[in-house]
Coordinates of C-alpha atoms (C1' of nucleotides) in Angstrom, one line a residue:
Chain A
X1 CA -161.2 -88.0 -75.8
X2 CA -164.8 -87.4 -75.2
X3 CA -167.0 -89.0 -72.3
X4 CA -168.5 -92.2 -73.7
X5 CA -171.8 -91.3 -71.9
X6 CA -171.9 -87.9 -73.6
X7 CA -171.3 -89.8 -77.0
X8 CA -174.0 -92.2 -76.5
X9 CA -176.5 -89.3 -75.4
X10 CA -175.5 -86.9 -78.0
X11 CA -174.5 -88.7 -81.1
X12 CA -175.7 -85.7 -83.4
X13 CA -173.5 -83.3 -81.8
X14 CA -170.6 -85.6 -82.3
X15 CA -171.5 -86.3 -85.9
X16 CA -171.6 -82.7 -86.4
X17 CA -168.0 -82.3 -85.0
X18 CA -166.8 -85.1 -87.1
X19 CA -168.2 -83.4 -90.1
X20 CA -167.0 -79.8 -89.6
X21 CA -163.7 -81.0 -88.4
X22 CA -163.4 -83.4 -91.4
X23 CA -162.4 -86.4 -89.4
X24 CA -162.7 -89.8 -91.0
X25 CA -164.8 -91.8 -88.3
X26 CA -167.8 -93.9 -88.4
X27 CA -169.7 -93.1 -85.2
X28 CA -172.1 -95.8 -85.8
X29 CA -169.5 -98.4 -85.7
X30 CA -168.1 -96.8 -82.5
X31 CA -171.5 -97.1 -80.9
X32 CA -171.9 -100.7 -82.0
X33 CA -168.6 -101.6 -80.5
X34 CA -169.6 -99.7 -77.3
X35 CA -172.6 -101.8 -77.0
X36 CA -170.7 -104.9 -77.5
X37 CA -168.4 -103.9 -74.7
X38 CA -171.2 -103.4 -72.5
X39 CA -172.6 -106.8 -73.2
X40 CA -169.4 -108.5 -72.8
X41 CA -168.7 -106.7 -69.4
X42 CA -172.2 -107.7 -68.0
X43 CA -171.6 -111.3 -69.0
X44 CA -168.0 -111.3 -67.3
X45 CA -169.5 -109.5 -64.1
X46 CA -172.2 -112.2 -63.8
X47 CA -169.5 -114.9 -64.1
X48 CA -167.2 -113.3 -61.7
X49 CA -170.1 -113.0 -59.1
X50 CA -170.5 -116.7 -59.3
X51 CA -166.8 -117.4 -59.2
X52 CA -166.5 -115.3 -56.1
X53 CA -169.3 -116.9 -54.3
X54 CA -168.1 -120.3 -55.3
X55 CA -164.6 -120.1 -54.1
X56 CA -165.9 -118.5 -51.0
X57 CA -167.7 -121.7 -50.0
X58 CA -164.5 -123.6 -50.4
X59 CA -163.1 -122.4 -47.2
X60 CA -166.1 -124.0 -45.1
X61 CA -166.7 -126.7 -47.4
X62 CA -166.6 -130.4 -46.1
X63 CA -164.2 -132.7 -48.1
X64 CA -167.1 -134.4 -49.7
X65 CA -168.3 -130.9 -51.2
X66 CA -165.0 -129.9 -52.6
X67 CA -164.9 -131.9 -55.8
X68 CA -168.1 -130.3 -56.9
X69 CA -166.9 -126.7 -56.0
X70 CA -163.9 -127.3 -58.0
X71 CA -165.5 -128.7 -60.9
X72 CA -168.1 -125.7 -61.1
X73 CA -165.0 -123.4 -60.6
X74 CA -163.4 -124.9 -63.6
X75 CA -166.3 -124.6 -65.7
X76 CA -166.6 -120.9 -64.7
X77 CA -163.0 -120.5 -65.4
X78 CA -163.5 -121.9 -68.8
X79 CA -166.2 -119.6 -69.8
X80 CA -164.3 -116.7 -68.5
X81 CA -161.3 -117.6 -70.5
X82 CA -163.4 -117.6 -73.6
X83 CA -165.0 -114.2 -73.0
X84 CA -161.9 -112.3 -71.5
X85 CA -159.9 -112.2 -74.7
X86 CA -162.9 -111.0 -76.6
X87 CA -163.6 -108.3 -74.1
X88 CA -160.0 -107.2 -74.3
X89 CA -160.1 -107.0 -78.2
X90 CA -163.3 -105.3 -78.2
X91 CA -162.2 -102.8 -75.7
X92 CA -158.9 -102.1 -77.5
X93 CA -160.9 -101.3 -80.8
X94 CA -163.4 -99.1 -78.8
X95 CA -160.4 -97.3 -77.5
X96 CA -158.8 -96.8 -81.0
X97 CA -162.1 -95.4 -82.2
X98 CA -162.7 -93.2 -79.1
X99 CA -159.0 -91.7 -79.8
X100 CA -160.3 -90.4 -83.0
X101 CA -163.5 -88.7 -81.7
X102 CA -163.1 -84.9 -82.0
X103 CA -163.9 -82.4 -79.5
X104 CA -167.1 -80.3 -80.2
X105 CA -166.1 -76.8 -81.4
X106 CA -167.4 -73.9 -79.4
X107 CA -170.7 -72.5 -80.9
X108 CA -169.1 -69.3 -82.1
X109 CA -166.2 -70.9 -84.0
X110 CA -166.4 -70.3 -87.7
X111 CA -167.3 -73.3 -89.8
X112 CA -164.9 -73.8 -92.7
X113 CA -162.9 -76.1 -94.8
X114 CA -159.2 -74.9 -94.4
X115 CA -157.0 -72.1 -93.2
X116 CA -158.5 -69.8 -95.9
X117 CA -161.7 -69.7 -94.1
X118 CA -159.9 -68.5 -90.9
X119 CA -161.2 -65.2 -89.7
X120 CA -159.1 -62.2 -88.9
X121 CA -160.1 -60.8 -85.5
X122 CA -157.4 -58.3 -84.4
X123 CA -154.5 -56.5 -86.0
X124 CA -151.6 -54.7 -84.3
X125 CA -148.7 -52.7 -85.6
X126 CA -147.8 -51.1 -88.8
X127 CA -146.1 -53.0 -91.7
X128 CA -142.8 -51.3 -92.2
X129 CA -142.4 -49.1 -95.2
X130 CA -138.7 -49.4 -96.6
X131 CA -137.0 -46.6 -98.4
X132 CA -134.5 -49.1 -99.5
X133 CA -134.8 -52.4 -101.1
X134 CA -135.6 -55.0 -98.3
X135 CA -133.9 -58.2 -98.0
X136 CA -135.5 -61.5 -97.0
X137 CA -134.4 -63.2 -93.8
X138 CA -132.1 -65.7 -95.8
X139 CA -130.2 -63.0 -97.5
X140 CA -129.7 -61.1 -94.4
X141 CA -128.5 -64.1 -92.5
X142 CA -125.9 -64.8 -95.3
X143 CA -124.8 -61.3 -95.7
X144 CA -123.8 -61.2 -92.0
X145 CA -122.4 -64.8 -91.7
X146 CA -125.4 -65.5 -89.2
X147 CA -126.3 -68.8 -90.6
X148 CA -125.3 -71.8 -92.7
X149 CA -127.8 -73.8 -94.7
X150 CA -125.6 -75.3 -97.3
X151 CA -122.9 -77.3 -95.5
X152 CA -125.3 -78.2 -92.8
X153 CA -127.8 -79.7 -95.2
X154 CA -125.2 -82.3 -96.0
X155 CA -124.8 -83.1 -92.5
X156 CA -128.3 -83.4 -91.4
X157 CA -130.7 -83.2 -94.5
X158 CA -133.0 -80.7 -95.8
X159 CA -134.8 -78.2 -93.6
X160 CA -131.9 -78.1 -91.2
X161 CA -129.9 -74.9 -90.4
X162 CA -127.2 -73.7 -88.3
X163 CA -127.2 -70.4 -86.6
X164 CA -123.9 -68.5 -86.0
X165 CA -122.4 -65.8 -84.1
X166 CA -124.9 -63.0 -83.1
X167 CA -127.9 -65.1 -84.3
X168 CA -127.0 -67.7 -81.5
X169 CA -127.1 -64.7 -79.1
X170 CA -130.2 -63.3 -80.5
X171 CA -132.0 -66.7 -80.3
X172 CA -131.2 -67.3 -76.5
X173 CA -132.0 -63.6 -75.7
X174 CA -135.4 -63.9 -77.4
X175 CA -136.3 -67.0 -75.3
X176 CA -134.8 -65.5 -72.1
X177 CA -137.1 -62.4 -72.8
X178 CA -140.1 -64.6 -73.2
X179 CA -139.4 -66.5 -70.1
X180 CA -138.7 -63.6 -67.9
X181 CA -142.0 -62.2 -68.9
X182 CA -143.8 -65.5 -67.9
X183 CA -142.0 -65.9 -64.8
X184 CA -143.1 -62.4 -63.8
X185 CA -146.6 -63.3 -64.5
X186 CA -146.5 -66.3 -62.1
X187 CA -145.7 -69.0 -64.5
X188 CA -143.5 -72.1 -63.4
X189 CA -140.6 -72.5 -65.7
X190 CA -139.8 -75.8 -67.0
X191 CA -137.2 -77.4 -69.2
X192 CA -139.2 -80.0 -70.7
X193 CA -137.9 -83.4 -72.1
X194 CA -138.1 -83.7 -75.8
X195 CA -138.4 -87.3 -75.6
X196 CA -141.5 -89.1 -74.5
X197 CA -143.3 -92.4 -74.5
X198 CA -146.2 -93.1 -76.8
X199 CA -149.0 -92.6 -74.2
X200 CA -147.8 -88.8 -73.8
X201 CA -148.4 -88.3 -77.5
X202 CA -151.9 -90.0 -77.4
X203 CA -152.6 -87.8 -74.5
X204 CA -152.3 -84.5 -76.1
X205 CA -153.8 -86.0 -79.3
X206 CA -150.8 -86.1 -81.6
X207 CA -151.4 -89.8 -81.7
X208 CA -152.6 -91.9 -83.4
X209 CA -153.4 -89.4 -86.3
X210 CA -150.1 -87.5 -86.4
X211 CA -147.7 -90.4 -85.9
X212 CA -146.2 -89.9 -89.2
X213 CA -145.1 -86.3 -88.1
X214 CA -143.0 -87.5 -85.2
X215 CA -139.5 -89.0 -85.0
X216 CA -139.3 -92.4 -83.5
X217 CA -136.3 -93.9 -81.5
X218 CA -136.9 -97.5 -81.8
X219 CA -134.0 -98.7 -79.7
X220 CA -135.6 -97.1 -76.8
X221 CA -139.2 -97.0 -77.7
X222 CA -139.2 -93.1 -77.5
X223 CA -140.5 -90.5 -79.7
X224 CA -139.2 -86.9 -80.1
X225 CA -141.8 -84.4 -79.3
X226 CA -142.9 -81.4 -81.5
X227 CA -144.0 -79.3 -78.5
X228 CA -143.7 -79.3 -74.8
X229 CA -147.3 -79.7 -74.7
X230 CA -146.7 -83.3 -75.0
X231 CA -144.2 -84.0 -71.9
X232 CA -146.0 -81.3 -69.8
X233 CA -149.6 -82.7 -70.3
X234 CA -148.4 -86.1 -69.3
X235 CA -146.6 -84.8 -66.3
X236 CA -149.5 -85.0 -64.0
X237 CA -151.0 -88.2 -65.8
X238 CA -153.2 -90.2 -63.3
X239 CA -153.1 -87.7 -60.6
X240 CA -156.0 -86.2 -58.7
X241 CA -155.2 -82.6 -58.1
X242 CA -156.9 -80.4 -55.6
X243 CA -158.7 -77.5 -56.8
X244 CA -156.8 -75.0 -54.7
X245 CA -153.7 -75.8 -56.7
X246 CA -155.5 -74.7 -59.9
X247 CA -154.8 -73.2 -62.5
X248 CA -151.3 -74.6 -62.8
X249 CA -149.4 -72.3 -65.3
X250 CA -146.4 -73.7 -67.0
X251 CA -143.8 -72.1 -69.2
X252 CA -142.0 -74.8 -70.7
X253 CA -138.9 -74.7 -73.1
X254 CA -137.9 -77.5 -75.1
X255 CA -136.1 -78.5 -78.3
X256 CA -138.8 -79.5 -80.6
X257 CA -138.8 -81.9 -83.6
X258 CA -141.1 -82.4 -86.6
X259 CA -140.8 -84.5 -89.5
X260 CA -143.0 -82.4 -91.8
X261 CA -144.0 -85.3 -93.5
X262 CA -146.3 -84.4 -96.5
X263 CA -145.3 -80.8 -96.5
X264 CA -143.4 -81.5 -99.8
X265 CA -141.8 -78.5 -101.3
X266 CA -143.7 -76.0 -98.9
X267 CA -141.2 -73.5 -97.2
X268 CA -138.0 -75.4 -98.0
X269 CA -136.0 -72.2 -98.0
X270 CA -134.9 -70.6 -94.8
X271 CA -136.0 -70.9 -91.3
X272 CA -139.7 -70.9 -91.8
X273 CA -140.2 -74.6 -91.6
X274 CA -137.5 -76.8 -90.2
X275 CA -137.2 -80.1 -88.4
X276 CA -135.7 -79.0 -85.1
X277 CA -136.6 -75.8 -83.3
X278 CA -136.7 -74.4 -79.8
X279 CA -140.0 -73.2 -78.3
X280 CA -141.2 -71.6 -75.1
X281 CA -144.8 -72.9 -74.7
X282 CA -147.5 -71.8 -72.2
X283 CA -149.4 -74.7 -70.8
X284 CA -152.3 -74.4 -68.4
X285 CA -154.3 -77.1 -66.4
X286 CA -157.5 -75.7 -64.9
X287 CA -160.7 -76.5 -63.5
X288 CA -163.7 -78.0 -65.3
X289 CA -165.3 -74.4 -66.0
X290 CA -165.8 -73.2 -69.5
X291 CA -165.9 -69.6 -68.3
X292 CA -162.6 -69.9 -66.5
X293 CA -161.1 -71.5 -69.5
X294 CA -162.2 -68.7 -71.6
X295 CA -160.6 -66.1 -69.4
X296 CA -157.3 -68.1 -69.5
X297 CA -157.4 -68.5 -73.2
X298 CA -157.5 -64.6 -73.3
X299 CA -154.7 -64.5 -70.8
X300 CA -152.3 -66.6 -72.7
X301 CA -153.3 -65.1 -76.0
X302 CA -152.6 -61.8 -74.4
X303 CA -149.3 -62.8 -73.1
X304 CA -148.2 -63.7 -76.6
X305 CA -149.4 -60.5 -77.9
X306 CA -147.6 -58.5 -75.2
X307 CA -144.4 -60.2 -76.3
X308 CA -144.8 -59.4 -79.9
X309 CA -145.7 -56.0 -79.1
X310 CA -142.8 -55.4 -76.9
X311 CA -140.5 -56.7 -79.7
X312 CA -142.4 -54.5 -82.1
X313 CA -143.5 -57.2 -84.6
X314 CA -146.7 -56.3 -86.5
X315 CA -149.2 -59.2 -86.1
X316 CA -152.7 -60.2 -86.7
X317 CA -154.7 -62.7 -84.6
X318 CA -157.0 -65.1 -86.7
X319 CA -159.9 -67.3 -85.3
X320 CA -159.3 -70.8 -86.7
X321 CA -162.1 -72.3 -88.5
X322 CA -163.4 -76.1 -87.7
X323 CA -161.7 -77.6 -90.6
X324 CA -158.4 -76.1 -89.8
X325 CA -158.4 -76.7 -86.0
X326 CA -157.1 -80.1 -84.5
X327 CA -159.5 -82.7 -83.4
X328 CA -159.3 -81.9 -79.6
X329 CA -159.8 -78.3 -79.8
X330 CA -162.9 -76.2 -78.9
X331 CA -161.5 -72.8 -79.7
X332 CA -158.2 -71.8 -81.5
X333 CA -156.5 -68.5 -82.4
X334 CA -153.4 -68.4 -84.4
X335 CA -151.2 -65.2 -84.2
X336 CA -149.4 -64.5 -87.5
X337 CA -146.5 -62.3 -87.6
X338 CA -146.0 -59.9 -90.5
X339 CA -143.2 -61.2 -93.0
X340 CA -142.3 -58.2 -95.2
X341 CA -140.4 -60.3 -98.0
X342 CA -143.6 -62.3 -98.6
X343 CA -145.9 -59.6 -98.0
X344 CA -148.1 -61.6 -95.7
X345 CA -148.8 -62.8 -92.2
X346 CA -147.2 -66.2 -91.2
X347 CA -148.2 -68.2 -88.2
X348 CA -145.7 -67.8 -85.2
X349 CA -148.0 -68.8 -82.4
X350 CA -151.0 -71.0 -81.9
X351 CA -153.3 -70.7 -78.8
X352 CA -155.8 -73.5 -78.1
X353 CA -158.6 -74.5 -75.6
X354 CA -159.1 -78.1 -75.4
X355 CA -161.8 -78.5 -72.6
X356 CA -161.4 -81.9 -70.9
X357 CA -160.4 -83.6 -74.0
X358 CA -156.8 -84.0 -73.2
X359 CA -157.2 -84.6 -69.7
X360 CA -159.6 -87.5 -70.3
X361 CA -156.8 -89.1 -72.3
X362 CA -154.1 -88.7 -69.7
X363 CA -156.5 -89.3 -66.8
X364 CA -155.7 -85.9 -65.4
X365 CA -158.2 -85.0 -62.6
X366 CA -158.8 -82.9 -59.7
X367 CA -161.0 -82.9 -56.6
X368 CA -163.5 -80.0 -56.6
X369 CA -164.8 -78.1 -53.7
X370 CA -167.6 -80.4 -53.2
X371 CA -165.2 -83.5 -53.0
X372 CA -166.1 -84.5 -56.5
X373 CA -163.5 -85.9 -58.9
X374 CA -163.5 -84.1 -62.2
X375 CA -161.4 -83.9 -65.4
X376 CA -159.2 -80.7 -65.7
X377 CA -159.4 -78.4 -68.5
X378 CA -156.2 -77.8 -70.6
X379 CA -154.8 -74.9 -72.6
X380 CA -151.8 -74.0 -74.5
X381 CA -150.2 -71.2 -76.5
X382 CA -146.8 -70.5 -77.9
X383 CA -144.8 -67.9 -76.1
X384 CA -141.9 -67.7 -78.6
X385 CA -140.6 -70.3 -81.2
X386 CA -137.2 -70.0 -82.8
X387 CA -135.8 -70.0 -85.6
X388 CA -139.2 -69.2 -87.2
X389 CA -139.7 -66.2 -85.2
X390 CA -136.3 -65.0 -86.4
X391 CA -137.9 -64.3 -89.9
X392 CA -140.4 -61.7 -88.9
X393 CA -137.8 -60.1 -86.4
X394 CA -135.0 -59.7 -88.8
X395 CA -137.0 -58.8 -91.7
X396 CA -139.3 -56.1 -89.9
X397 CA -136.3 -54.6 -88.1
X398 CA -133.8 -54.4 -90.9
X399 CA -132.2 -50.9 -91.8
X400 CA -130.9 -49.5 -94.9
X401 CA -127.3 -50.3 -93.6
X402 CA -128.1 -53.8 -93.3
X403 CA -128.2 -53.8 -89.7
X404 CA -131.0 -55.1 -87.5
X405 CA -132.7 -52.7 -85.0
X406 CA -133.1 -54.2 -81.6
X407 CA -136.3 -53.0 -79.9
X408 CA -135.8 -51.3 -76.7
X409 CA -137.6 -54.0 -74.6
X410 CA -135.1 -56.6 -75.8
X411 CA -131.8 -54.7 -75.4
X412 CA -131.3 -55.7 -71.8
X413 CA -131.5 -59.3 -72.8
X414 CA -128.8 -58.5 -75.5
X415 CA -126.3 -56.7 -73.1
X416 CA -127.6 -53.4 -74.0
X417 CA -127.1 -53.6 -77.8
X418 CA -129.2 -51.2 -79.9
X419 CA -128.3 -53.2 -83.1
X420 CA -126.8 -56.2 -84.5
X421 CA -124.5 -56.4 -87.6
Chain B
rG1 C1' -123.9 -102.5 -69.4
rG2 C1' -123.8 -105.8 -64.9
rG3 C1' -125.1 -106.9 -59.4
rG4 C1' -128.4 -106.0 -55.1
rA5 C1' -133.1 -104.0 -52.6
rG6 C1' -137.8 -102.3 -53.5
rG7 C1' -142.9 -100.4 -55.6
rU8 C1' -149.5 -101.8 -51.0
rG9 C1' -154.8 -96.7 -49.7
rC10 C1' -153.6 -89.0 -48.6
rC11 C1' -148.7 -90.5 -45.9
rA12 C1' -145.9 -94.0 -43.0
rG13 C1' -146.4 -99.3 -43.0
rA14 C1' -148.2 -104.8 -42.0
rG15 C1' -149.8 -108.6 -45.0
rA16 C1' -146.2 -114.4 -47.5
rG17 C1' -152.6 -118.7 -51.4
rG18 C1' -159.2 -118.5 -49.0
rU19 C1' -162.1 -115.0 -43.3
rC20 C1' -158.1 -108.8 -47.6
rG21 C1' -160.5 -103.2 -50.7
rA22 C1' -156.7 -104.8 -47.3
rA23 C1' -154.1 -104.6 -39.8
rU24 C1' -152.1 -100.6 -37.1
rG25 C1' -150.2 -95.5 -36.7
rG26 C1' -150.5 -90.5 -38.7
rG27 C1' -153.2 -87.0 -41.4
rG28 C1' -158.2 -85.0 -43.2
rC29 C1' -163.5 -84.7 -42.6
rC30 C1' -168.2 -85.1 -39.2
rG31 C1' -170.0 -85.3 -34.2
rC32 C1' -169.3 -85.4 -28.9
rC33 C1' -166.7 -83.6 -24.8
rU34 C1' -163.7 -80.1 -21.6
rG35 C1' -164.1 -71.8 -19.9
rC36 C1' -160.7 -71.1 -25.0
rU37 C1' -156.7 -74.1 -27.2
rA38 C1' -154.1 -78.7 -26.5
rA39 C1' -155.6 -83.4 -25.1
rG40 C1' -159.7 -87.3 -25.2
rC41 C1' -163.9 -90.2 -27.3
rG42 C1' -167.0 -92.2 -31.3
rG43 C1' -167.7 -92.2 -36.5
rU44 C1' -165.8 -91.5 -41.3
rU45 C1' -162.2 -91.1 -45.1
rA46 C1' -160.2 -94.7 -52.8
rU47 C1' -161.1 -94.8 -58.2
rA48 C1' -163.8 -96.7 -62.2
rG49 C1' -167.8 -99.7 -64.2
rC50 C1' -172.7 -102.4 -63.8
rC51 C1' -177.5 -101.8 -61.3
rU52 C1' -180.8 -97.8 -59.6
rA53 C1' -185.0 -92.1 -59.2
rA54 C1' -180.5 -91.9 -56.3
rU55 C1' -173.8 -88.9 -55.0
rC56 C1' -178.4 -94.9 -50.7
rC57 C1' -177.8 -100.2 -51.1
rG58 C1' -176.0 -104.3 -53.7
rC59 C1' -172.5 -106.3 -57.3
rU60 C1' -167.6 -106.3 -60.5
rA61 C1' -162.7 -104.6 -61.2
rU62 C1' -158.2 -102.3 -59.3
rC63 C1' -152.3 -103.4 -53.8
rG64 C1' -146.5 -100.0 -60.4
rA65 C1' -148.4 -102.2 -65.7
rG66 C1' -149.7 -106.5 -68.5
rG67 C1' -149.9 -111.6 -68.9
rG68 C1' -150.0 -116.7 -66.6
rU69 C1' -150.7 -120.8 -62.6
rU70 C1' -154.9 -122.0 -59.2
rC71 C1' -161.5 -123.8 -57.6
rG72 C1' -159.5 -119.1 -55.3
rA73 C1' -153.7 -114.4 -56.2
rA74 C1' -151.7 -108.1 -52.9
rU75 C1' -149.5 -113.0 -51.7
rC76 C1' -146.7 -117.9 -56.6
rC77 C1' -144.5 -117.6 -61.8
rC78 C1' -143.2 -114.7 -66.5
rU79 C1' -142.4 -110.0 -69.2
rC80 C1' -142.2 -104.7 -68.8
rC81 C1' -141.9 -99.8 -66.3
rC82 C1' -140.0 -97.0 -62.2
rU83 C1' -137.3 -95.8 -57.5
rC84 C1' -133.1 -96.5 -54.4
rU85 C1' -128.1 -98.6 -54.0
rC86 C1' -123.0 -100.8 -55.6
rC87 C1' -119.6 -101.6 -59.8
rG88 C1' -118.4 -100.2 -64.9
rC89 C1' -118.6 -96.3 -68.6
rC90 C1' -119.4 -91.1 -69.6
rA91 C1' -120.8 -84.9 -71.1

RNA sequence: GGGGAGGUGCCAGAGAGGUCGAAUGGGGCCGCCUGCUAAGCGGUUAUAGCCUAAUCCGCUAUCGAGGGUUCGAAUCCCUCCCUCUCCGCCA
């Protein structure tokens, strides 16, 4: 959400963002509704002033005066009763429109239509050269009895999977590894709930536009979140933090769920795109300072890079262009890990800066050194998400004998094992 | 799932239809005072909106959330959320 005053005063900037982010929103309609809300509020305020002074007179009024006061009060009440529902409706439509207003991308973000126009900015590691016929991750898993896709599909539908034996241990070891790293860096570890109420999804910006990507539990009016970002952002909703406790750095692990509606036949095979996964997410609340936010963006991006480097996975970083970045973001980098079987890089991490866009939605504020109340800035980045991450891990580390090499950094988390299988 | 108690400002806690944006105590901040400190004294201490040159003043809203009753609601009624507690069920 953007500041309404900012929208009023900078409609051209907002129009530009709507255009380059390819958001379907009529700003003129929003501005007209905004004026209507202001008009109604003024009318109601004037009536309330009169209502208050009128009923204040009642206390000291003589019995003869009372009928007049009551009469006038009733008239005011009737007028208010006519106006208040109109204000409520108009405010609600304004809110709905406001939820669609995108954040303004930073000036240096590449303008583009979709992911083909993202810009590679960094590359690390060598793509492995195999002196044998490398397998893809599904073949590797099946050869070792490390997963079941077929049976479990009958149980839980397409895009489901079941890891088995050493893969279960590896998955846990990877998460443990990521969490250990982040704890060392001063992050507060959380197990975040996967279920949350609607307001939490509105807070991060996943609602209203992404509602069809989210599982809904009607009996309890709860939704399953696709990232710990949702519950963690909502955690401090409505609070006024003090500047001294910022930045708050959370590393939250949660089972995550995505319906993948509309992704049709894309990536139906294997572990790339599944409905349920486990993710360690970095989530930062910081002060209202673009420079500080930039530094933290680099920090959490760096944390993910370190994890990949320790796990010896070749990757690249792309700067995401305007058309491919979410509405709330001012800046976004994806980290893509090398997938040998596809001979391409695939997104495994996503690092975003959102300015105060999420904080305004969740009413998440802090008191600065001057005592002024400000909205926080928020940022997030994946630390590690499985099972997708198993794809580059298994494929890059496969050996001629079919085993999987365990990078030295991960061996302690795997009971010292140097290879799997 | 069933029963009971409760949600008030930074915290504790009064308030039971008008004089309540809200007593009192604690904390914080500013000042005064006493060799320092402690104690003491005075003042101040919410958020959003409207108005405004203004973070002054004034006005409006907010006592878990949303509705309702009333000339007037923190106070009465309804719905929901949350906390505590007892019983039942349960990994």
